[in-house]
């Protein structure tokens, strides 16, 4: 699922491409994608895009007259910019077309699970209903971070990916953050020492900043200025998606905990003092303290 760095770069690219552009219409190609009915999509027709913003893992397109289109890509949703109207570009994977005067923004979703969504809302109040309330991990200082981490007693994996605590951290970047912080994904948040929470805060900001710059650079190098290779699995990652590959720090093979449709990757030397954390049975045991398969 695209997380904070990917979503931020999408928002920045869209704002560069589309600020001031007028939406001719939003054409919904697949009825499932639209999850709101009032205001109708027709309300957006003829409105100028004023700005974009990120709410958690959602991309918000802001239009004049206080109208917003809230796009949640979930796992397989992607945005594609087609400068020339892009009639030919529409196919089975196209869920919606934002047709602007300067080109068309396609919302696509690979596979057959229709999870990506669009909500059209009017007013800041209605928009706020889409915000789970997590703090921006890049903007929050160490005190606020400590407060959030200690609020409930859950595994660190769950704490970092809880959208009510932190905004925009999912399965991939939580693996990377915990590896950078040398902390076990199963450690309970309220068991952390002050030194460990501070280390987790630093690792969170470091991992997010590094990836944000990396993805910004990549987007700038694409012809359309929009992110093209949006994926949770990248060669530069240390442990996420690297099961049985050597940890870049110590060479130990990366291990995993499998749960529902996901897995958590970690280095058993850097993060758990040589302990393997087992498997499905364990994640069943953890139940409430473990992230669900699909966050927010
Ligand atoms: Zn290691």
mmCIF file of C-alpha atoms and ligand atoms in Angstrom:
data_model
loop_
_atom_site.group_PDB
_atom_site.id
_atom_site.type_symbol
_atom_site.label_atom_id
_atom_site.label_comp_id
_atom_site.label_asym_id
_atom_site.label_seq_id
_atom_site.Cartn_x
_atom_site.Cartn_y
_atom_site.Cartn_z
ATOM 1 C CA UNK A 1 0.000 0.000 0.000
ATOM 2 C CA UNK A 2 1.408 3.419 -0.885
ATOM 3 C CA UNK A 3 2.479 5.086 2.360
ATOM 4 C CA UNK A 4 3.538 8.597 3.434
ATOM 5 C CA UNK A 5 6.469 9.036 1.008
ATOM 6 C CA UNK A 6 4.564 7.748 -2.038
ATOM 7 C CA UNK A 7 1.388 9.634 -1.193
ATOM 8 C CA UNK A 8 3.272 12.875 -0.511
ATOM 9 C CA UNK A 9 5.066 12.652 -3.843
ATOM 10 C CA UNK A 10 1.787 11.913 -5.634
ATOM 11 C CA UNK A 11 0.262 15.023 -4.024
ATOM 12 C CA UNK A 12 3.235 17.218 -4.923
ATOM 13 C CA UNK A 13 3.279 15.969 -8.515
ATOM 14 C CA UNK A 14 -0.455 16.493 -8.916
ATOM 15 C CA UNK A 15 -0.259 19.985 -7.533
ATOM 16 C CA UNK A 16 2.549 20.840 -9.928
ATOM 17 C CA UNK A 17 0.632 19.424 -12.874
ATOM 18 C CA UNK A 18 -2.862 20.542 -12.019
ATOM 19 C CA UNK A 19 -2.998 23.567 -9.731
ATOM 20 C CA UNK A 20 -5.347 26.005 -11.414
ATOM 21 C CA UNK A 21 -6.576 23.444 -13.967
ATOM 22 C CA UNK A 22 -10.317 23.047 -14.403
ATOM 23 C CA UNK A 23 -11.936 19.637 -14.025
ATOM 24 C CA UNK A 24 -14.240 19.147 -16.986
ATOM 25 C CA UNK A 25 -15.769 16.102 -15.319
ATOM 26 C CA UNK A 26 -15.103 13.122 -13.124
ATOM 27 C CA UNK A 27 -16.102 10.027 -14.990
ATOM 28 C CA UNK A 28 -16.651 6.973 -12.797
ATOM 29 C CA UNK A 29 -15.871 3.851 -14.830
ATOM 30 C CA UNK A 30 -16.564 1.361 -12.089
ATOM 31 C CA UNK A 31 -19.489 2.069 -9.773
ATOM 32 C CA UNK A 32 -17.770 0.419 -6.760
ATOM 33 C CA UNK A 33 -15.063 3.038 -6.580
ATOM 34 C CA UNK A 34 -17.419 5.870 -5.629
ATOM 35 C CA UNK A 35 -18.354 5.550 -1.951
ATOM 36 C CA UNK A 36 -20.303 8.776 -1.464
ATOM 37 C CA UNK A 37 -23.470 10.118 -3.033
ATOM 38 C CA UNK A 38 -23.840 13.656 -1.745
ATOM 39 C CA UNK A 39 -22.547 15.903 -3.197
ATOM 40 C CA UNK A 40 -22.814 14.117 -6.551
ATOM 41 C CA UNK A 41 -19.712 13.820 -8.760
ATOM 42 C CA UNK A 42 -21.346 16.299 -11.121
ATOM 43 C CA UNK A 43 -20.752 18.989 -8.481
ATOM 44 C CA UNK A 44 -17.037 18.848 -9.355
ATOM 45 C CA UNK A 45 -17.561 19.598 -13.042
ATOM 46 C CA UNK A 46 -16.213 22.979 -14.054
ATOM 47 C CA UNK A 47 -14.359 23.507 -10.768
ATOM 48 C CA UNK A 48 -10.722 24.562 -10.549
ATOM 49 C CA UNK A 49 -8.231 22.453 -8.600
ATOM 50 C CA UNK A 50 -6.845 24.696 -5.889
ATOM 51 C CA UNK A 51 -4.419 22.347 -4.085
ATOM 52 C CA UNK A 52 -3.753 18.786 -2.990
ATOM 53 C CA UNK A 53 -3.144 17.367 0.452
ATOM 54 C CA UNK A 54 -2.400 14.089 2.173
ATOM 55 C CA UNK A 55 -4.613 12.647 4.892
ATOM 56 C CA UNK A 56 -3.042 9.448 6.187
ATOM 57 C CA UNK A 57 -2.774 7.257 3.125
ATOM 58 C CA UNK A 58 -5.362 9.256 1.208
ATOM 59 C CA UNK A 59 -4.792 11.783 -1.559
ATOM 60 C CA UNK A 60 -7.091 14.778 -1.399
ATOM 61 C CA UNK A 61 -7.788 16.876 -4.480
ATOM 62 C CA UNK A 62 -9.071 20.253 -3.324
ATOM 63 C CA UNK A 63 -11.397 22.196 -5.609
ATOM 64 C CA UNK A 64 -12.920 25.629 -5.419
ATOM 65 C CA UNK A 65 -16.170 26.056 -3.471
ATOM 66 C CA UNK A 66 -14.797 23.852 -0.689
ATOM 67 C CA UNK A 67 -15.169 20.626 -2.643
ATOM 68 C CA UNK A 68 -12.799 17.713 -2.182
ATOM 69 C CA UNK A 69 -12.219 14.380 -3.877
ATOM 70 C CA UNK A 70 -10.673 11.957 -1.372
ATOM 71 C CA UNK A 71 -8.843 9.149 -3.136
ATOM 72 C CA UNK A 72 -7.699 6.068 -1.222
ATOM 73 C CA UNK A 73 -5.468 3.842 -3.338
ATOM 74 C CA UNK A 74 -5.487 0.960 -0.843
ATOM 75 C CA UNK A 75 -3.048 -1.710 -2.051
ATOM 76 C CA UNK A 76 -3.226 -1.786 -5.819
ATOM 77 C CA UNK A 77 -4.692 1.595 -6.760
ATOM 78 C CA UNK A 78 -2.459 3.926 -8.788
ATOM 79 C CA UNK A 79 -2.728 7.302 -10.481
ATOM 80 C CA UNK A 80 -1.630 7.922 -14.018
ATOM 81 C CA UNK A 81 -1.441 11.219 -15.850
ATOM 82 C CA UNK A 82 -2.313 11.254 -19.535
ATOM 83 C CA UNK A 83 -1.617 14.691 -21.024
ATOM 84 C CA UNK A 84 -3.697 14.275 -24.170
ATOM 85 C CA UNK A 85 -7.141 13.386 -22.870
ATOM 86 C CA UNK A 86 -6.130 9.741 -22.817
ATOM 87 C CA UNK A 87 -9.167 8.065 -24.328
ATOM 88 C CA UNK A 88 -7.082 5.128 -25.518
ATOM 89 C CA UNK A 89 -5.461 4.685 -22.124
ATOM 90 C CA UNK A 90 -8.683 3.578 -20.413
ATOM 91 C CA UNK A 91 -8.940 -0.164 -19.878
ATOM 92 C CA UNK A 92 -10.387 -2.738 -17.486
ATOM 93 C CA UNK A 93 -8.158 -1.529 -14.663
ATOM 94 C CA UNK A 94 -9.420 2.062 -14.969
ATOM 95 C CA UNK A 95 -11.802 2.890 -12.143
ATOM 96 C CA UNK A 96 -12.243 6.601 -12.748
ATOM 97 C CA UNK A 97 -11.128 9.416 -15.017
ATOM 98 C CA UNK A 98 -10.592 12.940 -13.755
ATOM 99 C CA UNK A 99 -10.843 14.816 -17.040
ATOM 100 C CA UNK A 100 -9.105 18.185 -16.750
ATOM 101 C CA UNK A 101 -8.789 20.808 -19.449
ATOM 102 C CA UNK A 102 -5.067 19.988 -19.662
ATOM 103 C CA UNK A 103 -5.265 16.187 -19.623
ATOM 104 C CA UNK A 104 -6.717 13.241 -17.765
ATOM 105 C CA UNK A 105 -5.834 11.714 -14.427
ATOM 106 C CA UNK A 106 -6.649 8.005 -14.362
ATOM 107 C CA UNK A 107 -7.314 6.049 -11.196
ATOM 108 C CA UNK A 108 -6.458 2.423 -11.920
ATOM 109 C CA UNK A 109 -6.398 -0.697 -9.793
ATOM 110 C CA UNK A 110 -4.619 -3.908 -10.700
ATOM 111 C CA UNK A 111 -6.245 -7.247 -9.881
ATOM 112 C CA UNK A 112 -9.895 -7.995 -9.263
ATOM 113 C CA UNK A 113 -10.330 -6.813 -5.671
ATOM 114 C CA UNK A 114 -12.036 -3.457 -5.877
ATOM 115 C CA UNK A 115 -10.654 -1.722 -2.795
ATOM 116 C CA UNK A 116 -9.578 1.709 -4.002
ATOM 117 C CA UNK A 117 -12.159 4.386 -3.314
ATOM 118 C CA UNK A 118 -13.231 7.944 -4.035
ATOM 119 C CA UNK A 119 -15.330 10.086 -1.719
ATOM 120 C CA UNK A 120 -16.588 13.462 -2.870
ATOM 121 C CA UNK A 121 -17.134 15.781 0.089
ATOM 122 C CA UNK A 122 -18.037 19.408 0.675
ATOM 123 C CA UNK A 123 -16.503 21.445 3.477
ATOM 124 C CA UNK A 124 -13.571 21.013 5.861
ATOM 125 C CA UNK A 125 -15.820 19.392 8.456
ATOM 126 C CA UNK A 126 -16.805 16.594 6.081
ATOM 127 C CA UNK A 127 -13.176 16.208 5.025
ATOM 128 C CA UNK A 128 -12.069 15.853 8.647
ATOM 129 C CA UNK A 129 -14.280 12.765 8.941
ATOM 130 C CA UNK A 130 -11.755 11.007 6.678
ATOM 131 C CA UNK A 131 -8.862 11.723 9.014
ATOM 132 C CA UNK A 132 -8.119 8.892 11.460
ATOM 133 C CA UNK A 133 -6.125 11.403 13.535
ATOM 134 C CA UNK A 134 -2.563 10.093 13.362
ATOM 135 C CA UNK A 135 0.231 12.681 13.657
ATOM 136 C CA UNK A 136 2.568 13.340 10.772
ATOM 137 C CA UNK A 137 5.641 11.329 11.744
ATOM 138 C CA UNK A 138 7.930 13.832 10.009
ATOM 139 C CA UNK A 139 6.402 16.860 11.700
ATOM 140 C CA UNK A 140 6.076 15.522 15.238
ATOM 141 C CA UNK A 141 8.729 16.285 17.838
ATOM 142 C CA UNK A 142 10.144 13.752 20.229
ATOM 143 C CA UNK A 143 7.727 14.567 23.075
ATOM 144 C CA UNK A 144 4.645 14.128 20.953
ATOM 145 C CA UNK A 145 6.131 10.948 19.488
ATOM 146 C CA UNK A 146 6.772 9.498 22.952
ATOM 147 C CA UNK A 147 3.237 10.366 23.986
ATOM 148 C CA UNK A 148 1.771 8.588 20.969
ATOM 149 C CA UNK A 149 3.936 5.499 21.350
ATOM 150 C CA UNK A 150 3.097 5.113 25.035
ATOM 151 C CA UNK A 151 -0.621 5.811 24.698
ATOM 152 C CA UNK A 152 -1.528 2.124 24.384
ATOM 153 C CA UNK A 153 0.375 -1.058 25.056
ATOM 154 C CA UNK A 154 0.756 -2.796 21.714
ATOM 155 C CA UNK A 155 3.500 -4.338 19.650
ATOM 156 C CA UNK A 156 5.676 -1.722 17.967
ATOM 157 C CA UNK A 157 4.543 -3.077 14.599
ATOM 158 C CA UNK A 158 0.967 -2.292 15.496
ATOM 159 C CA UNK A 159 1.789 1.036 17.145
ATOM 160 C CA UNK A 160 3.636 2.422 14.135
ATOM 161 C CA UNK A 161 0.991 1.285 11.654
ATOM 162 C CA UNK A 162 -2.012 2.432 13.704
ATOM 163 C CA UNK A 163 -3.505 5.312 11.664
ATOM 164 C CA UNK A 164 -4.997 6.800 14.838
ATOM 165 C CA UNK A 165 -1.488 7.240 16.252
ATOM 166 C CA UNK A 166 0.664 7.940 13.191
ATOM 167 C CA UNK A 167 -0.280 9.150 9.770
ATOM 168 C CA UNK A 168 0.887 7.296 6.676
ATOM 169 C CA UNK A 169 3.059 4.480 8.066
ATOM 170 C CA UNK A 170 2.139 1.035 6.769
ATOM 171 C CA UNK A 171 3.602 -2.412 6.522
ATOM 172 C CA UNK A 172 6.625 -1.569 4.399
ATOM 173 C CA UNK A 173 8.004 1.508 6.160
ATOM 174 C CA UNK A 174 7.278 0.138 9.641
ATOM 175 C CA UNK A 175 9.575 -2.797 8.815
ATOM 176 C CA UNK A 176 12.252 -0.366 7.649
ATOM 177 C CA UNK A 177 11.843 1.933 10.658
ATOM 178 C CA UNK A 178 12.070 -0.906 13.182
ATOM 179 C CA UNK A 179 15.180 -2.234 11.479
ATOM 180 C CA UNK A 180 16.797 1.204 11.526
ATOM 181 C CA UNK A 181 15.893 1.542 15.219
ATOM 182 C CA UNK A 182 17.196 -1.983 16.017
ATOM 183 C CA UNK A 183 13.937 -2.828 17.748
ATOM 184 C CA UNK A 184 11.815 -5.964 17.599
ATOM 185 C CA UNK A 185 8.436 -5.638 15.852
ATOM 186 C CA UNK A 186 6.935 -7.621 18.724
ATOM 187 C CA UNK A 187 8.282 -5.456 21.518
ATOM 188 C CA UNK A 188 5.474 -3.879 23.520
ATOM 189 C CA UNK A 189 5.341 -0.119 23.265
ATOM 190 C CA UNK A 190 5.001 0.548 26.993
ATOM 191 C CA UNK A 191 8.069 -1.619 27.671
ATOM 192 C CA UNK A 192 10.345 0.796 25.772
ATOM 193 C CA UNK A 193 12.927 2.752 27.691
ATOM 194 C CA UNK A 194 13.165 6.511 27.120
ATOM 195 C CA UNK A 195 16.351 5.902 25.131
ATOM 196 C CA UNK A 196 14.589 3.366 22.915
ATOM 197 C CA UNK A 197 11.604 5.617 22.130
ATOM 198 C CA UNK A 198 13.968 8.444 21.273
ATOM 199 C CA UNK A 199 15.838 6.065 18.970
ATOM 200 C CA UNK A 200 12.553 5.000 17.380
ATOM 201 C CA UNK A 201 11.613 8.647 16.801
ATOM 202 C CA UNK A 202 14.961 9.354 15.138
ATOM 203 C CA UNK A 203 14.700 6.206 12.996
ATOM 204 C CA UNK A 204 11.150 7.103 11.931
ATOM 205 C CA UNK A 205 12.165 10.564 10.779
ATOM 206 C CA UNK A 206 15.321 9.318 9.131
ATOM 207 C CA UNK A 207 13.641 6.518 7.168
ATOM 208 C CA UNK A 208 10.764 8.747 6.078
ATOM 209 C CA UNK A 209 13.052 11.614 4.986
ATOM 210 C CA UNK A 210 15.410 9.355 3.061
ATOM 211 C CA UNK A 211 12.540 7.732 1.184
ATOM 212 C CA UNK A 212 10.784 11.008 0.576
ATOM 213 C CA UNK A 213 13.893 12.481 -1.089
ATOM 214 C CA UNK A 214 14.489 9.303 -3.033
ATOM 215 C CA UNK A 215 10.926 9.187 -4.380
ATOM 216 C CA UNK A 216 10.928 12.916 -5.136
ATOM 217 C CA UNK A 217 14.065 12.438 -7.184
ATOM 218 C CA UNK A 218 12.539 9.492 -9.052
ATOM 219 C CA UNK A 219 9.321 11.374 -9.801
ATOM 220 C CA UNK A 220 11.295 14.358 -11.094
ATOM 221 C CA UNK A 221 13.114 12.058 -13.500
ATOM 222 C CA UNK A 222 9.955 10.595 -15.073
ATOM 223 C CA UNK A 223 8.733 12.231 -18.246
ATOM 224 C CA UNK A 224 5.350 13.278 -16.859
ATOM 225 C CA UNK A 225 6.711 14.291 -13.450
ATOM 226 C CA UNK A 226 4.401 11.731 -11.799
ATOM 227 C CA UNK A 227 5.560 8.712 -9.801
ATOM 228 C CA UNK A 228 5.549 5.676 -12.069
ATOM 229 C CA UNK A 229 7.006 2.791 -10.096
ATOM 230 C CA UNK A 230 4.870 2.908 -6.985
ATOM 231 C CA UNK A 231 5.522 -0.265 -5.027
ATOM 232 C CA UNK A 232 6.011 -1.422 -1.451
ATOM 233 C CA UNK A 233 8.948 -3.571 -2.528
ATOM 234 C CA UNK A 234 12.106 -1.741 -3.475
ATOM 235 C CA UNK A 235 15.645 -3.005 -3.912
ATOM 236 C CA UNK A 236 17.038 -0.308 -1.585
ATOM 237 C CA UNK A 237 14.926 -1.519 1.333
ATOM 238 C CA UNK A 238 16.822 -3.192 4.158
ATOM 239 C CA UNK A 239 14.369 -5.857 5.317
ATOM 240 C CA UNK A 240 10.902 -5.285 3.875
ATOM 241 C CA UNK A 241 10.219 -7.878 1.173
ATOM 242 C CA UNK A 242 13.702 -9.329 1.747
ATOM 243 C CA UNK A 243 12.819 -12.660 3.384
ATOM 244 C CA UNK A 244 15.858 -14.952 3.340
ATOM 245 C CA UNK A 245 18.090 -12.246 1.877
ATOM 246 C CA UNK A 246 21.062 -10.953 3.867
ATOM 247 C CA UNK A 247 20.546 -7.988 6.192
ATOM 248 C CA UNK A 248 22.584 -5.063 4.797
ATOM 249 C CA UNK A 249 23.970 -4.350 8.283
ATOM 250 C CA UNK A 250 25.039 -7.786 9.514
ATOM 251 C CA UNK A 251 24.460 -10.313 6.718
ATOM 252 C CA UNK A 252 22.039 -12.441 8.746
ATOM 253 C CA UNK A 253 19.146 -13.733 6.642
ATOM 254 C CA UNK A 254 16.030 -11.642 7.011
ATOM 255 C CA UNK A 255 13.196 -13.457 8.801
ATOM 256 C CA UNK A 256 9.438 -13.000 8.710
ATOM 257 C CA UNK A 257 6.209 -13.332 10.629
ATOM 258 C CA UNK A 258 3.310 -14.196 8.340
ATOM 259 C CA UNK A 259 -0.134 -12.841 9.187
ATOM 260 C CA UNK A 260 -3.336 -12.785 7.134
ATOM 261 C CA UNK A 261 -2.388 -11.349 3.727
ATOM 262 C CA UNK A 262 0.813 -9.763 4.943
ATOM 263 C CA UNK A 263 4.163 -10.446 6.442
ATOM 264 C CA UNK A 264 6.465 -8.569 8.726
ATOM 265 C CA UNK A 265 10.191 -8.737 7.976
ATOM 266 C CA UNK A 266 13.004 -8.223 10.457
ATOM 267 C CA UNK A 267 16.631 -9.081 11.061
ATOM 268 C CA UNK A 268 16.984 -11.620 13.869
ATOM 269 C CA UNK A 269 20.443 -10.342 14.748
ATOM 270 C CA UNK A 270 19.994 -6.551 14.591
ATOM 271 C CA UNK A 271 16.499 -6.501 16.059
ATOM 272 C CA UNK A 272 15.722 -9.469 18.276
ATOM 273 C CA UNK A 273 19.045 -10.484 19.764
ATOM 274 C CA UNK A 274 19.286 -13.646 17.676
ATOM 275 C CA UNK A 275 15.739 -14.820 18.389
ATOM 276 C CA UNK A 276 13.450 -16.041 15.608
ATOM 277 C CA UNK A 277 9.937 -14.824 16.185
ATOM 278 C CA UNK A 278 8.039 -17.654 14.494
ATOM 279 C CA UNK A 279 4.984 -17.543 12.444
ATOM 280 C CA UNK A 280 1.279 -17.722 11.865
ATOM 281 C CA UNK A 281 0.560 -19.295 15.238
ATOM 282 C CA UNK A 282 2.323 -16.422 16.919
ATOM 283 C CA UNK A 283 0.468 -13.776 14.998
ATOM 284 C CA UNK A 284 -2.814 -15.493 15.950
ATOM 285 C CA UNK A 285 -1.731 -15.345 19.532
ATOM 286 C CA UNK A 286 -1.065 -11.629 19.243
ATOM 287 C CA UNK A 287 -4.526 -10.933 17.881
ATOM 288 C CA UNK A 288 -5.436 -7.468 19.091
ATOM 289 C CA UNK A 289 -1.913 -6.219 19.264
ATOM 290 C CA UNK A 290 -1.139 -6.978 15.684
ATOM 291 C CA UNK A 291 -2.067 -4.901 12.631
ATOM 292 C CA UNK A 292 -5.035 -6.068 10.649
ATOM 293 C CA UNK A 293 -4.431 -7.136 7.056
ATOM 294 C CA UNK A 294 -5.485 -3.799 5.629
ATOM 295 C CA UNK A 295 -4.901 -0.671 7.614
ATOM 296 C CA UNK A 296 -7.315 2.212 7.670
HETATM 297 ZN ZN1 LIG B 1 21.060 -7.400 10.682
#
